[in-house]
Amino acid sequence: MTNTSSRILFYVGIILMISTVVLGEFIQDSVETLGMKGYMEAGPEKNKFFMLFFSFGFPLGIGLVMVASIMSGLGSKTTVRWFLAAAIAGVLLTLIIHGVLGTSHSPAYFGVGGVTIMVLIILYAWYWSAYRAGLEDKLRRASDFQAMGYLSFALAAWNLCGVNSIPGLAMYPEKMLTLEPRFFAVAQLKAVMAFFVLGWLFTVIGIKQFVTASKTINHE
């Protein structure tokens, strides 16, 4: 971080994310016992605050970290505003979806979303091939690691579909009770977590190598 404002914003974002995780550990047992609504209604007023903070603290923290990174990375005021707006929109997106699309199960919504993701993955692979061919060797390796990260995210998305639809049936609790596919859903979620970890690991390695390679190229 190159300036005080971006550094402060960066640390505030980190504190928000860590605080959300710690709060989750603190309220987990109560929410598992009472449910979200029961927890908010049964206890003192602070329970509502805790639940709201748990729901929105982490995404807000991520947004602040990204905005701070843009500020530190020579981003223009317009770019910073756009990222700030995107961060706020990301925090509010859950409420917007609840209000506009409702809370009932919608196979069509998930089906259209899944097909859209598939098309975007294909388009990414097509354009990445052309982008990769034009890179210098040192930058090409960095791009390869980032692409491995995106591949991991794509695999995570596919396995997550298996949890919620067939054969995990997590979106159909009555069928889960009858057919007992919970073992598969749990195993799939473990795979999803592994792919998410790998995705972020490869992405970080890729961007680190890109920074290192760029500095080397600039000095040549």
mmCIF file of C-alpha atoms in Angstrom:
data_model
loop_
_atom_site.group_PDB
_atom_site.id
_atom_site.type_symbol
_atom_site.label_atom_id
_atom_site.label_comp_id
_atom_site.label_asym_id
_atom_site.label_seq_id
_atom_site.Cartn_x
_atom_site.Cartn_y
_atom_site.Cartn_z
ATOM 1 C CA MET A 1 0.000 0.000 0.000
ATOM 2 C CA THR A 2 1.520 3.289 -1.121
ATOM 3 C CA ASN A 3 -0.548 5.823 0.839
ATOM 4 C CA THR A 4 -2.091 6.148 4.283
ATOM 5 C CA SER A 5 -5.736 6.208 3.135
ATOM 6 C CA SER A 6 -5.482 2.994 1.136
ATOM 7 C CA ARG A 7 -3.523 1.296 3.918
ATOM 8 C CA ILE A 8 -6.153 2.180 6.531
ATOM 9 C CA LEU A 9 -8.973 1.023 4.242
ATOM 10 C CA PHE A 10 -7.106 -2.222 3.550
ATOM 11 C CA TYR A 11 -6.681 -2.992 7.248
ATOM 12 C CA VAL A 12 -10.303 -2.079 8.028
ATOM 13 C CA GLY A 13 -11.394 -4.568 5.360
ATOM 14 C CA ILE A 14 -9.219 -7.286 6.884
ATOM 15 C CA ILE A 15 -10.586 -6.560 10.365
ATOM 16 C CA LEU A 16 -14.150 -6.825 9.053
ATOM 17 C CA MET A 17 -13.469 -10.208 7.435
ATOM 18 C CA ILE A 18 -11.737 -11.630 10.510
ATOM 19 C CA SER A 19 -14.436 -10.258 12.824
ATOM 20 C CA THR A 20 -17.142 -11.922 10.720
ATOM 21 C CA VAL A 21 -15.409 -15.301 10.917
ATOM 22 C CA VAL A 22 -14.931 -14.979 14.689
ATOM 23 C CA LEU A 23 -18.556 -13.911 15.142
ATOM 24 C CA GLY A 24 -19.675 -16.946 13.117
ATOM 25 C CA GLU A 25 -17.917 -19.239 15.594
ATOM 26 C CA PHE A 26 -19.554 -17.340 18.460
ATOM 27 C CA ILE A 27 -23.166 -17.602 17.206
ATOM 28 C CA GLN A 28 -22.965 -20.929 15.353
ATOM 29 C CA ASP A 29 -24.420 -23.158 18.067
ATOM 30 C CA SER A 30 -27.332 -20.802 18.754
ATOM 31 C CA VAL A 31 -28.222 -20.409 15.078
ATOM 32 C CA GLU A 32 -28.009 -24.176 14.502
ATOM 33 C CA THR A 33 -30.385 -24.726 17.431
ATOM 34 C CA LEU A 34 -32.873 -21.904 16.857
ATOM 35 C CA GLY A 35 -32.491 -21.153 13.154
ATOM 36 C CA MET A 36 -31.778 -17.706 11.744
ATOM 37 C CA LYS A 37 -35.217 -16.212 12.460
ATOM 38 C CA GLY A 38 -35.445 -17.848 15.857
ATOM 39 C CA TYR A 39 -32.031 -16.535 16.852
ATOM 40 C CA MET A 40 -32.922 -12.990 15.815
ATOM 41 C CA GLU A 41 -36.319 -13.049 17.573
ATOM 42 C CA ALA A 42 -35.572 -15.050 20.719
ATOM 43 C CA GLY A 43 -32.623 -13.135 22.126
ATOM 44 C CA PRO A 44 -31.770 -9.512 22.864
ATOM 45 C CA GLU A 45 -31.696 -6.803 20.201
ATOM 46 C CA LYS A 46 -27.996 -7.356 19.644
ATOM 47 C CA ASN A 47 -28.778 -10.743 18.044
ATOM 48 C CA LYS A 48 -30.258 -8.953 15.037
ATOM 49 C CA PHE A 49 -27.107 -6.886 14.711
ATOM 50 C CA PHE A 50 -24.934 -9.986 15.021
ATOM 51 C CA MET A 51 -26.850 -11.755 12.252
ATOM 52 C CA LEU A 52 -26.746 -8.733 9.939
ATOM 53 C CA PHE A 53 -23.043 -8.273 10.601
ATOM 54 C CA PHE A 54 -22.403 -11.957 9.938
ATOM 55 C CA SER A 55 -24.339 -11.740 6.663
ATOM 56 C CA PHE A 56 -22.723 -8.585 5.288
ATOM 57 C CA GLY A 57 -19.464 -7.995 7.182
ATOM 58 C CA PHE A 58 -17.358 -10.404 5.132
ATOM 59 C CA PRO A 59 -18.416 -9.200 1.640
ATOM 60 C CA LEU A 60 -18.060 -5.585 2.797
ATOM 61 C CA GLY A 61 -14.553 -6.366 4.045
ATOM 62 C CA ILE A 62 -13.609 -7.937 0.717
ATOM 63 C CA GLY A 63 -14.973 -4.893 -1.093
ATOM 64 C CA LEU A 64 -12.921 -2.502 1.053
ATOM 65 C CA VAL A 65 -9.758 -4.550 0.472
ATOM 66 C CA MET A 66 -10.287 -4.403 -3.285
ATOM 67 C CA VAL A 67 -11.035 -0.657 -3.227
ATOM 68 C CA ALA A 68 -7.879 -0.071 -1.158
ATOM 69 C CA SER A 69 -5.860 -2.092 -3.668
ATOM 70 C CA ILE A 70 -7.205 0.000 -6.544
ATOM 71 C CA MET A 71 -6.381 3.221 -4.674
ATOM 72 C CA SER A 72 -2.854 1.980 -4.035
ATOM 73 C CA GLY A 73 -2.427 0.686 -7.580
ATOM 74 C CA LEU A 74 -2.622 4.078 -9.281
ATOM 75 C CA GLY A 75 -6.346 3.788 -9.908
ATOM 76 C CA SER A 76 -8.137 6.920 -11.070
ATOM 77 C CA LYS A 77 -10.886 8.467 -8.953
ATOM 78 C CA THR A 78 -13.433 7.173 -11.452
ATOM 79 C CA THR A 79 -12.099 3.627 -11.146
ATOM 80 C CA VAL A 80 -12.115 3.849 -7.355
ATOM 81 C CA ARG A 81 -15.732 5.039 -7.428
ATOM 82 C CA TRP A 82 -16.734 2.174 -9.714
ATOM 83 C CA PHE A 83 -15.100 -0.401 -7.442
ATOM 84 C CA LEU A 84 -16.668 1.203 -4.376
ATOM 85 C CA ALA A 85 -20.075 1.088 -6.063
ATOM 86 C CA ALA A 86 -19.483 -2.551 -7.036
ATOM 87 C CA ALA A 87 -18.512 -3.392 -3.443
ATOM 88 C CA ILE A 88 -21.685 -1.809 -2.069
ATOM 89 C CA ALA A 89 -23.786 -3.471 -4.775
ATOM 90 C CA GLY A 90 -22.208 -6.813 -3.914
ATOM 91 C CA VAL A 91 -23.192 -6.394 -0.285
ATOM 92 C CA LEU A 92 -26.764 -5.471 -1.243
ATOM 93 C CA LEU A 93 -27.106 -8.111 -3.973
ATOM 94 C CA THR A 94 -28.377 -10.759 -1.568
ATOM 95 C CA LEU A 95 -31.191 -8.495 -0.398
ATOM 96 C CA ILE A 96 -31.982 -7.505 -3.979
ATOM 97 C CA ILE A 97 -32.198 -11.129 -5.109
ATOM 98 C CA HIS A 98 -34.399 -12.015 -2.136
ATOM 99 C CA GLY A 99 -36.717 -9.124 -2.927
ATOM 100 C CA VAL A 100 -36.867 -9.472 -6.718
ATOM 101 C CA LEU A 101 -36.540 -13.222 -7.295
ATOM 102 C CA GLY A 102 -38.062 -14.434 -4.044
ATOM 103 C CA THR A 103 -36.932 -17.204 -1.722
ATOM 104 C CA SER A 104 -38.736 -20.209 -3.227
ATOM 105 C CA HIS A 105 -36.819 -22.818 -5.209
ATOM 106 C CA SER A 106 -36.552 -22.006 -8.928
ATOM 107 C CA PRO A 107 -35.021 -24.758 -11.117
ATOM 108 C CA ALA A 108 -35.253 -22.472 -14.167
ATOM 109 C CA TYR A 109 -33.153 -19.778 -12.478
ATOM 110 C CA PHE A 110 -30.389 -22.210 -11.540
ATOM 111 C CA GLY A 111 -30.592 -23.912 -14.939
ATOM 112 C CA VAL A 112 -30.201 -20.664 -16.860
ATOM 113 C CA GLY A 113 -27.401 -19.582 -14.530
ATOM 114 C CA GLY A 114 -25.558 -22.881 -14.981
ATOM 115 C CA VAL A 115 -25.787 -22.778 -18.779
ATOM 116 C CA THR A 116 -24.633 -19.151 -18.741
ATOM 117 C CA ILE A 117 -21.584 -20.099 -16.671
ATOM 118 C CA MET A 118 -20.789 -22.912 -19.108
ATOM 119 C CA VAL A 119 -20.936 -20.532 -22.086
ATOM 120 C CA LEU A 120 -18.740 -17.988 -20.293
ATOM 121 C CA ILE A 121 -16.163 -20.677 -19.462
ATOM 122 C CA ILE A 122 -15.998 -21.653 -23.142
ATOM 123 C CA LEU A 123 -15.631 -18.003 -24.183
ATOM 124 C CA TYR A 124 -12.916 -17.460 -21.588
ATOM 125 C CA ALA A 125 -10.947 -20.474 -22.888
ATOM 126 C CA TRP A 126 -11.272 -19.172 -26.466
ATOM 127 C CA TYR A 127 -10.069 -15.648 -25.717
ATOM 128 C CA TRP A 128 -7.433 -16.804 -23.231
ATOM 129 C CA SER A 129 -5.851 -18.951 -25.942
ATOM 130 C CA ALA A 130 -5.356 -15.878 -28.142
ATOM 131 C CA TYR A 131 -4.218 -13.746 -25.192
ATOM 132 C CA ARG A 132 -1.727 -16.392 -24.039
ATOM 133 C CA ALA A 133 -0.196 -16.738 -27.506
ATOM 134 C CA GLY A 134 0.755 -13.045 -27.493
ATOM 135 C CA LEU A 135 2.505 -13.073 -24.117
ATOM 136 C CA GLU A 136 6.224 -13.307 -23.444
ATOM 137 C CA ASP A 137 7.375 -16.589 -21.935
ATOM 138 C CA LYS A 138 7.716 -15.196 -18.404
ATOM 139 C CA LEU A 139 4.234 -13.706 -18.487
ATOM 140 C CA ARG A 140 2.804 -16.819 -20.113
ATOM 141 C CA ARG A 141 3.636 -18.920 -17.040
ATOM 142 C CA ALA A 142 1.875 -16.407 -14.804
ATOM 143 C CA SER A 143 -1.157 -16.548 -17.084
ATOM 144 C CA ASP A 144 -1.103 -20.351 -16.943
ATOM 145 C CA PHE A 145 -1.316 -20.331 -13.147
ATOM 146 C CA GLN A 146 -4.197 -17.879 -13.231
ATOM 147 C CA ALA A 147 -5.989 -20.070 -15.765
ATOM 148 C CA MET A 148 -5.497 -23.073 -13.462
ATOM 149 C CA GLY A 149 -7.189 -21.004 -10.777
ATOM 150 C CA TYR A 150 -10.149 -20.283 -13.050
ATOM 151 C CA LEU A 151 -10.320 -23.980 -13.949
ATOM 152 C CA SER A 152 -10.536 -24.814 -10.244
ATOM 153 C CA PHE A 153 -13.362 -22.293 -9.798
ATOM 154 C CA ALA A 154 -15.205 -23.864 -12.750
ATOM 155 C CA LEU A 155 -14.857 -27.326 -11.195
ATOM 156 C CA ALA A 156 -16.076 -25.941 -7.867
ATOM 157 C CA ALA A 157 -19.165 -24.562 -9.615
ATOM 158 C CA TRP A 158 -19.892 -27.936 -11.230
ATOM 159 C CA ASN A 159 -19.527 -29.854 -7.961
ATOM 160 C CA LEU A 160 -21.696 -27.287 -6.179
ATOM 161 C CA CYS A 161 -24.444 -28.049 -8.694
ATOM 162 C CA GLY A 162 -24.170 -31.692 -7.680
ATOM 163 C CA VAL A 163 -24.750 -30.750 -4.052
ATOM 164 C CA ASN A 164 -27.907 -28.731 -4.626
ATOM 165 C CA SER A 165 -29.500 -30.663 -7.498
ATOM 166 C CA ILE A 166 -28.899 -34.294 -8.405
ATOM 167 C CA PRO A 167 -27.590 -36.414 -6.817
ATOM 168 C CA GLY A 168 -27.032 -34.378 -3.613
ATOM 169 C CA LEU A 169 -30.604 -32.983 -3.539
ATOM 170 C CA ALA A 170 -29.769 -30.345 -0.898
ATOM 171 C CA MET A 171 -32.468 -28.096 -2.424
ATOM 172 C CA TYR A 172 -35.016 -30.838 -1.778
ATOM 173 C CA PRO A 173 -34.848 -31.597 1.980
ATOM 174 C CA GLU A 174 -37.868 -33.902 1.855
ATOM 175 C CA LYS A 175 -36.089 -36.063 -0.753
ATOM 176 C CA MET A 176 -32.868 -35.980 1.279
ATOM 177 C CA LEU A 177 -34.740 -37.432 4.238
ATOM 178 C CA THR A 178 -36.216 -40.194 2.077
ATOM 179 C CA LEU A 179 -33.296 -41.049 -0.208
ATOM 180 C CA GLU A 180 -30.503 -40.153 2.265
ATOM 181 C CA PRO A 181 -27.942 -38.685 -0.169
ATOM 182 C CA ARG A 182 -26.401 -36.563 2.614
ATOM 183 C CA PHE A 183 -23.137 -38.525 2.472
ATOM 184 C CA PHE A 184 -22.711 -37.497 -1.164
ATOM 185 C CA ALA A 185 -23.622 -33.845 -0.505
ATOM 186 C CA VAL A 186 -21.074 -33.608 2.317
ATOM 187 C CA ALA A 187 -18.355 -35.239 0.203
ATOM 188 C CA GLN A 188 -19.138 -32.895 -2.693
ATOM 189 C CA LEU A 189 -18.935 -29.851 -0.431
ATOM 190 C CA LYS A 190 -15.501 -31.022 0.687
ATOM 191 C CA ALA A 191 -14.510 -31.216 -2.981
ATOM 192 C CA VAL A 192 -15.948 -27.722 -3.554
ATOM 193 C CA MET A 193 -13.870 -26.341 -0.687
ATOM 194 C CA ALA A 194 -10.741 -28.016 -2.060
ATOM 195 C CA PHE A 195 -11.340 -26.521 -5.514
ATOM 196 C CA PHE A 196 -11.950 -23.060 -4.015
ATOM 197 C CA VAL A 197 -8.693 -23.268 -2.059
ATOM 198 C CA LEU A 198 -6.797 -24.433 -5.146
ATOM 199 C CA GLY A 199 -8.464 -21.749 -7.256
ATOM 200 C CA TRP A 200 -7.349 -18.943 -4.989
ATOM 201 C CA LEU A 201 -3.904 -20.512 -4.506
ATOM 202 C CA PHE A 202 -3.257 -20.708 -8.267
ATOM 203 C CA THR A 203 -4.675 -17.204 -8.744
ATOM 204 C CA VAL A 204 -2.328 -15.756 -6.103
ATOM 205 C CA ILE A 205 0.666 -17.624 -7.538
ATOM 206 C CA GLY A 206 -0.243 -16.369 -11.004
ATOM 207 C CA ILE A 207 -0.544 -12.710 -10.025
ATOM 208 C CA LYS A 208 2.669 -12.913 -7.961
ATOM 209 C CA GLN A 209 4.532 -14.365 -10.932
ATOM 210 C CA PHE A 210 3.025 -11.702 -13.177
ATOM 211 C CA VAL A 211 4.334 -8.943 -10.882
ATOM 212 C CA THR A 212 7.777 -10.553 -10.720
ATOM 213 C CA ALA A 213 7.944 -11.120 -14.483
ATOM 214 C CA SER A 214 6.782 -7.582 -15.237
ATOM 215 C CA LYS A 215 9.550 -6.112 -13.100
ATOM 216 C CA THR A 216 12.120 -8.331 -14.827
ATOM 217 C CA ILE A 217 10.879 -7.372 -18.283
ATOM 218 C CA ASN A 218 10.883 -3.657 -17.426
ATOM 219 C CA HIS A 219 14.527 -3.859 -16.348
ATOM 220 C CA GLU A 220 15.670 -5.637 -19.496
#
